PDB file of C-alpha atoms in Angstrom:
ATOM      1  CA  UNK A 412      43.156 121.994 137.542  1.00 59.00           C
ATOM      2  CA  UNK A 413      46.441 121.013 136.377  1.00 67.00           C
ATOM      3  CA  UNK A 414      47.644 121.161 132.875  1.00 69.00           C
ATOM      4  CA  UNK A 415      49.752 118.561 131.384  1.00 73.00           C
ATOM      5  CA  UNK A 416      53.444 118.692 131.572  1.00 76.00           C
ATOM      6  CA  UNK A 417      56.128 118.997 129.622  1.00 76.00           C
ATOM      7  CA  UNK A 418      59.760 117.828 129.736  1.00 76.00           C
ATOM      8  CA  UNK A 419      62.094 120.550 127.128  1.00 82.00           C
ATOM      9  CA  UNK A 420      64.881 117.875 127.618  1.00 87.00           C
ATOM     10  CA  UNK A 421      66.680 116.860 124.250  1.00 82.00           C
ATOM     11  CA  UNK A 422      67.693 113.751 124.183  1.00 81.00           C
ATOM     12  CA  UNK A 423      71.595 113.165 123.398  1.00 84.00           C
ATOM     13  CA  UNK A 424      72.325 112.582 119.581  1.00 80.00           C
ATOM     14  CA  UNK A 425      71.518 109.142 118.628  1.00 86.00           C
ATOM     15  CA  UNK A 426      73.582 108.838 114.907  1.00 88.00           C
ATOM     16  CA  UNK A 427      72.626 107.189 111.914  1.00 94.00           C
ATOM     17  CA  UNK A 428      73.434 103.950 111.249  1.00 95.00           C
ATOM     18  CA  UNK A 429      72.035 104.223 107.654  1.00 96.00           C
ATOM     19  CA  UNK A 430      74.782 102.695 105.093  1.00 96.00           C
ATOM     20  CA  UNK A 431      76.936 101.293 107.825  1.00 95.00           C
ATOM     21  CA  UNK A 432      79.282  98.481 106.960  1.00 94.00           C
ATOM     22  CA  UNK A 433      78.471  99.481 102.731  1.00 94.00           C
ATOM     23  CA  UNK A 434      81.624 100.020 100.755  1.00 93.00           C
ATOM     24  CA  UNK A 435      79.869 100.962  97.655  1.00 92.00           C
ATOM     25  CA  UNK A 436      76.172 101.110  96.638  1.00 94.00           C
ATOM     26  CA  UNK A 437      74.303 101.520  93.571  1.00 95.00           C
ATOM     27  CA  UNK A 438      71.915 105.041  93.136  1.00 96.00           C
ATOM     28  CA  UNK A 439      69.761 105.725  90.036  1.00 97.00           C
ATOM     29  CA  UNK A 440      70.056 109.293  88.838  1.00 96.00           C
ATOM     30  CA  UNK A 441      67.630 110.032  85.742  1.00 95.00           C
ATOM     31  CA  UNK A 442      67.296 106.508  84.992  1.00 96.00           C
ATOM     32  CA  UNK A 443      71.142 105.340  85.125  1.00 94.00           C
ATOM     33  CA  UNK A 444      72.488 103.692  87.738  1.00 95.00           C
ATOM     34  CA  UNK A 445      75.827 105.013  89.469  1.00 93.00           C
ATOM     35  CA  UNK A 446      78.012 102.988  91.709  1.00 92.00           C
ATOM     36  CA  UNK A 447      78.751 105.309  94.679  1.00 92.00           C
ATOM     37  CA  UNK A 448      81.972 103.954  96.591  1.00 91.00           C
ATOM     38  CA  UNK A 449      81.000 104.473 100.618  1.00 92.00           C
ATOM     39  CA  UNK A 450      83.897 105.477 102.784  1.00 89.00           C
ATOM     40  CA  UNK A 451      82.804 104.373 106.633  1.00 90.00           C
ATOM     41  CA  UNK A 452      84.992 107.822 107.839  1.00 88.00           C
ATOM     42  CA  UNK A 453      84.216 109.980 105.169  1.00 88.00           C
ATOM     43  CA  UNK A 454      80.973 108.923 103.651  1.00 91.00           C
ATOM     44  CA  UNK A 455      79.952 108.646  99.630  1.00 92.00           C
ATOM     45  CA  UNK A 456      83.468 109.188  97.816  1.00 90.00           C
ATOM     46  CA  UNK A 457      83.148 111.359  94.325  1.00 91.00           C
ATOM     47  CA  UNK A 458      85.117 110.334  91.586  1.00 88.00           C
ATOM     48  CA  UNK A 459      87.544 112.375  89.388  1.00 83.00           C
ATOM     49  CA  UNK A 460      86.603 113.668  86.024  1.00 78.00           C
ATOM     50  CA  UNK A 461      86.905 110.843  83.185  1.00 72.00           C
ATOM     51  CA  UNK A 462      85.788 108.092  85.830  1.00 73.00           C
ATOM     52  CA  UNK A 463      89.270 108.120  87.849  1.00 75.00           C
ATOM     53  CA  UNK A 464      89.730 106.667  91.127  1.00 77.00           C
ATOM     54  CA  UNK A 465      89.549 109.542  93.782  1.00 80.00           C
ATOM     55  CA  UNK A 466      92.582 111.035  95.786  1.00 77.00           C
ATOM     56  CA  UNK A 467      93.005 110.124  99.535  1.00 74.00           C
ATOM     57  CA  UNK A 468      91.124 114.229 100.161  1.00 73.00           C
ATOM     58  CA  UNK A 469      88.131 113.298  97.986  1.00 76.00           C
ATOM     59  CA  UNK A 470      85.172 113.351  99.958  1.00 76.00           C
ATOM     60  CA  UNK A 471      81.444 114.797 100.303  1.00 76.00           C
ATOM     61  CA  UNK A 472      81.184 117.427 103.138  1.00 75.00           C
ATOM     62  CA  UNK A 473      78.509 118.986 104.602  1.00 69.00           C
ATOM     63  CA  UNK A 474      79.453 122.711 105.143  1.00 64.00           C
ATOM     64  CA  UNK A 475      78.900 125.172 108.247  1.00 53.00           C
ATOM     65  CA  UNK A 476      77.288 123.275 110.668  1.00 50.00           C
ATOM     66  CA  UNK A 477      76.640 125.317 113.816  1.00 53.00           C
ATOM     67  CA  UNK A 478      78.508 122.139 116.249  1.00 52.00           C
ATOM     68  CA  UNK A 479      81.873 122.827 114.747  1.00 51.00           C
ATOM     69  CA  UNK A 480      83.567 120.234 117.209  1.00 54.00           C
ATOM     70  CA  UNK A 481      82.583 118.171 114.676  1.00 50.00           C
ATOM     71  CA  UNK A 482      84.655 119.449 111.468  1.00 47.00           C
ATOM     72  CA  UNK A 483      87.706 117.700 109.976  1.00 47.00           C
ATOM     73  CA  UNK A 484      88.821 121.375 109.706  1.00 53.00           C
ATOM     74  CA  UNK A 485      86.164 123.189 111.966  1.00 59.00           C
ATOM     75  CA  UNK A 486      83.911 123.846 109.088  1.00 66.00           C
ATOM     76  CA  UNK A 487      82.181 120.546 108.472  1.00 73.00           C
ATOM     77  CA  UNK A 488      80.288 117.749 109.677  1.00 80.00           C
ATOM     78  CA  UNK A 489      82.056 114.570 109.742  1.00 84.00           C
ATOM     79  CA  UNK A 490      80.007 111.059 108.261  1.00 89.00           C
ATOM     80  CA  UNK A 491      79.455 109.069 111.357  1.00 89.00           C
ATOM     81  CA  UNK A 492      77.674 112.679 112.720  1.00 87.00           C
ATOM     82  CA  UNK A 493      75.515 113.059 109.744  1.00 90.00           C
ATOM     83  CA  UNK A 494      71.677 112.046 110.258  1.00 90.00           C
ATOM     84  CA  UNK A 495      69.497 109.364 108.001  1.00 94.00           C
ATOM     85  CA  UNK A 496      68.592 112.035 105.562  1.00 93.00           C
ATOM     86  CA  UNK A 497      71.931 114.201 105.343  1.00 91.00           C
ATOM     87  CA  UNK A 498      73.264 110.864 104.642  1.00 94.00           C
ATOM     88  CA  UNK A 499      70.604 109.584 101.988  1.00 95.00           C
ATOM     89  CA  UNK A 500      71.246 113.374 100.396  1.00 94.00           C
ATOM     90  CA  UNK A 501      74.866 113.131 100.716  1.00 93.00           C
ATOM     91  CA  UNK A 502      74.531 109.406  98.586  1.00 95.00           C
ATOM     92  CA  UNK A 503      72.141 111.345  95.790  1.00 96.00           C
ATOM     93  CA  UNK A 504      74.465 114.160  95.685  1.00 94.00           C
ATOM     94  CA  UNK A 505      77.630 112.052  95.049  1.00 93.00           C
ATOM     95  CA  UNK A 506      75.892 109.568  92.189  1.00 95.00           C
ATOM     96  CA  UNK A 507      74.877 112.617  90.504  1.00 94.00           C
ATOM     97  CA  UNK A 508      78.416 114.377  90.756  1.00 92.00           C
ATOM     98  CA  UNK A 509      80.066 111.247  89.395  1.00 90.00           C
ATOM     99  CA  UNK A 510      77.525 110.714  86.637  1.00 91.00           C
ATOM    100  CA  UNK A 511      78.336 113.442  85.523  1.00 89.00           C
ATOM    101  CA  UNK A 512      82.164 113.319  85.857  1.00 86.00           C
ATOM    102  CA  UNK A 513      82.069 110.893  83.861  1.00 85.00           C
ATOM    103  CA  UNK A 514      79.681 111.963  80.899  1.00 83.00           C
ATOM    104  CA  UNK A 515      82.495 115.274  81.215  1.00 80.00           C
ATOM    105  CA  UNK A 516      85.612 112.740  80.870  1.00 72.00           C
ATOM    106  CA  UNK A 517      84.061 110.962  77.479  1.00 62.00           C
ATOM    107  CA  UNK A 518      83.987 114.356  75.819  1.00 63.00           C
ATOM    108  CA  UNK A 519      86.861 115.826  77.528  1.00 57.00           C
ATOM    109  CA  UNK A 520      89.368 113.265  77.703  1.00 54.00           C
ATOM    110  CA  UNK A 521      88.598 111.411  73.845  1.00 57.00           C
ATOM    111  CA  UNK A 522      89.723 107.718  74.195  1.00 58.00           C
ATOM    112  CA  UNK A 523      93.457 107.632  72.827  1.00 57.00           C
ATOM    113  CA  UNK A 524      93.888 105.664  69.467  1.00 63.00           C
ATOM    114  CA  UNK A 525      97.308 104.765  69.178  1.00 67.00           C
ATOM    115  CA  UNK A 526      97.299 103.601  65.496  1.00 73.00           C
ATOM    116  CA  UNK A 527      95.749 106.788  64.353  1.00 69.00           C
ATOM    117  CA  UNK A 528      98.252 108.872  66.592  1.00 65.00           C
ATOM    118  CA  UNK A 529     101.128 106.549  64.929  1.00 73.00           C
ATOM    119  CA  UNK A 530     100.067 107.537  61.392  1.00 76.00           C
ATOM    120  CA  UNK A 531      99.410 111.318  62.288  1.00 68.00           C
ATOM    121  CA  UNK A 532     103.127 111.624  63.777  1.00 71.00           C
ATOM    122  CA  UNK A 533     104.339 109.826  60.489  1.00 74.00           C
ATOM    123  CA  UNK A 534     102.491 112.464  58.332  1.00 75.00           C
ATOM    124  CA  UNK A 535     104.042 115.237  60.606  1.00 68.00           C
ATOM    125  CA  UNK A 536     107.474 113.900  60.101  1.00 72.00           C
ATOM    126  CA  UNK A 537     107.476 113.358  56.549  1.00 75.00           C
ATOM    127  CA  UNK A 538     106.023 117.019  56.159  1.00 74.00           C
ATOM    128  CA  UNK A 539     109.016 118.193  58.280  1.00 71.00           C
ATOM    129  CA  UNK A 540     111.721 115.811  57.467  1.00 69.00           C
ATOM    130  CA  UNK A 541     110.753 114.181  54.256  1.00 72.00           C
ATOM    131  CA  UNK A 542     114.016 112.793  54.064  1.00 72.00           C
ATOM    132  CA  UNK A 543     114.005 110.632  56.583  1.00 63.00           C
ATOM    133  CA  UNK A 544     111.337 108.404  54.522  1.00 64.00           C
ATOM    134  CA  UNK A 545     113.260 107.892  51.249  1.00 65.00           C
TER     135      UNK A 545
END
């Protein structure tokens, strides 16, 4: 009696087509939602610290794969190689990076008030040169 057979065959890599043809898309992270921008090259794009637009080298990348023919420096896996869920990860990652980016920039870059920094140079000049307002 025969047993049934089996074919170890892999099939070639079929990629994702998961987020194709999005430039941006909309993730909630702890109930807020955070506008991911999508690059179709590079993937989810973070943003700087304080909400800035990102440099032409910002990118999420997914490190040490063992194919590195695939790396944009032989140490990473490009977007259009990633699979469904690296990309769905990659998304979630990102929103949460720029969510907090910009929580960090509120606190760490304070909105600039250009009356009150007016007045406070005034003060500082008539404390140096109190001469100058006589």
């Amino acid at each position: 009696m025969a047993g049934p057979s089996f074919s170890w065959e892999v099939p070639p890599f079929q990629r994702s087509t998961l987020y194709d043809g999005m430039t941006s898309m909309t993730v909630d992270v702890d109930g807020t939602p955070v506008e991911v921008m999508i690059d179709p090259e590079r993937g989810p794009v973070p943003i700087k610290v304080g909400g800035d637009a990102p440099g032409p080298n910002d990118c999420f990348r997914n490190p040490l794969m063992t194919d590195m023919d695939n790396g944009w420096d032989n140490m990473h896996k490009r977007w259009p190689n990633f699979t469904a869920t690296e990309r769905k990860v990659a998304l979630y990652q990102v929103a949460k990076m720029n969510k907090q980016r910009k929580e960090l920039g509120r606190s760490y870059w304070p909105v600039w008030d250009e009356e009150a920094d007016a007045k406070h140079t005034e003060k500082l000049l008539k404390e140096i040169q109190p001469d100058l307002f006589k």
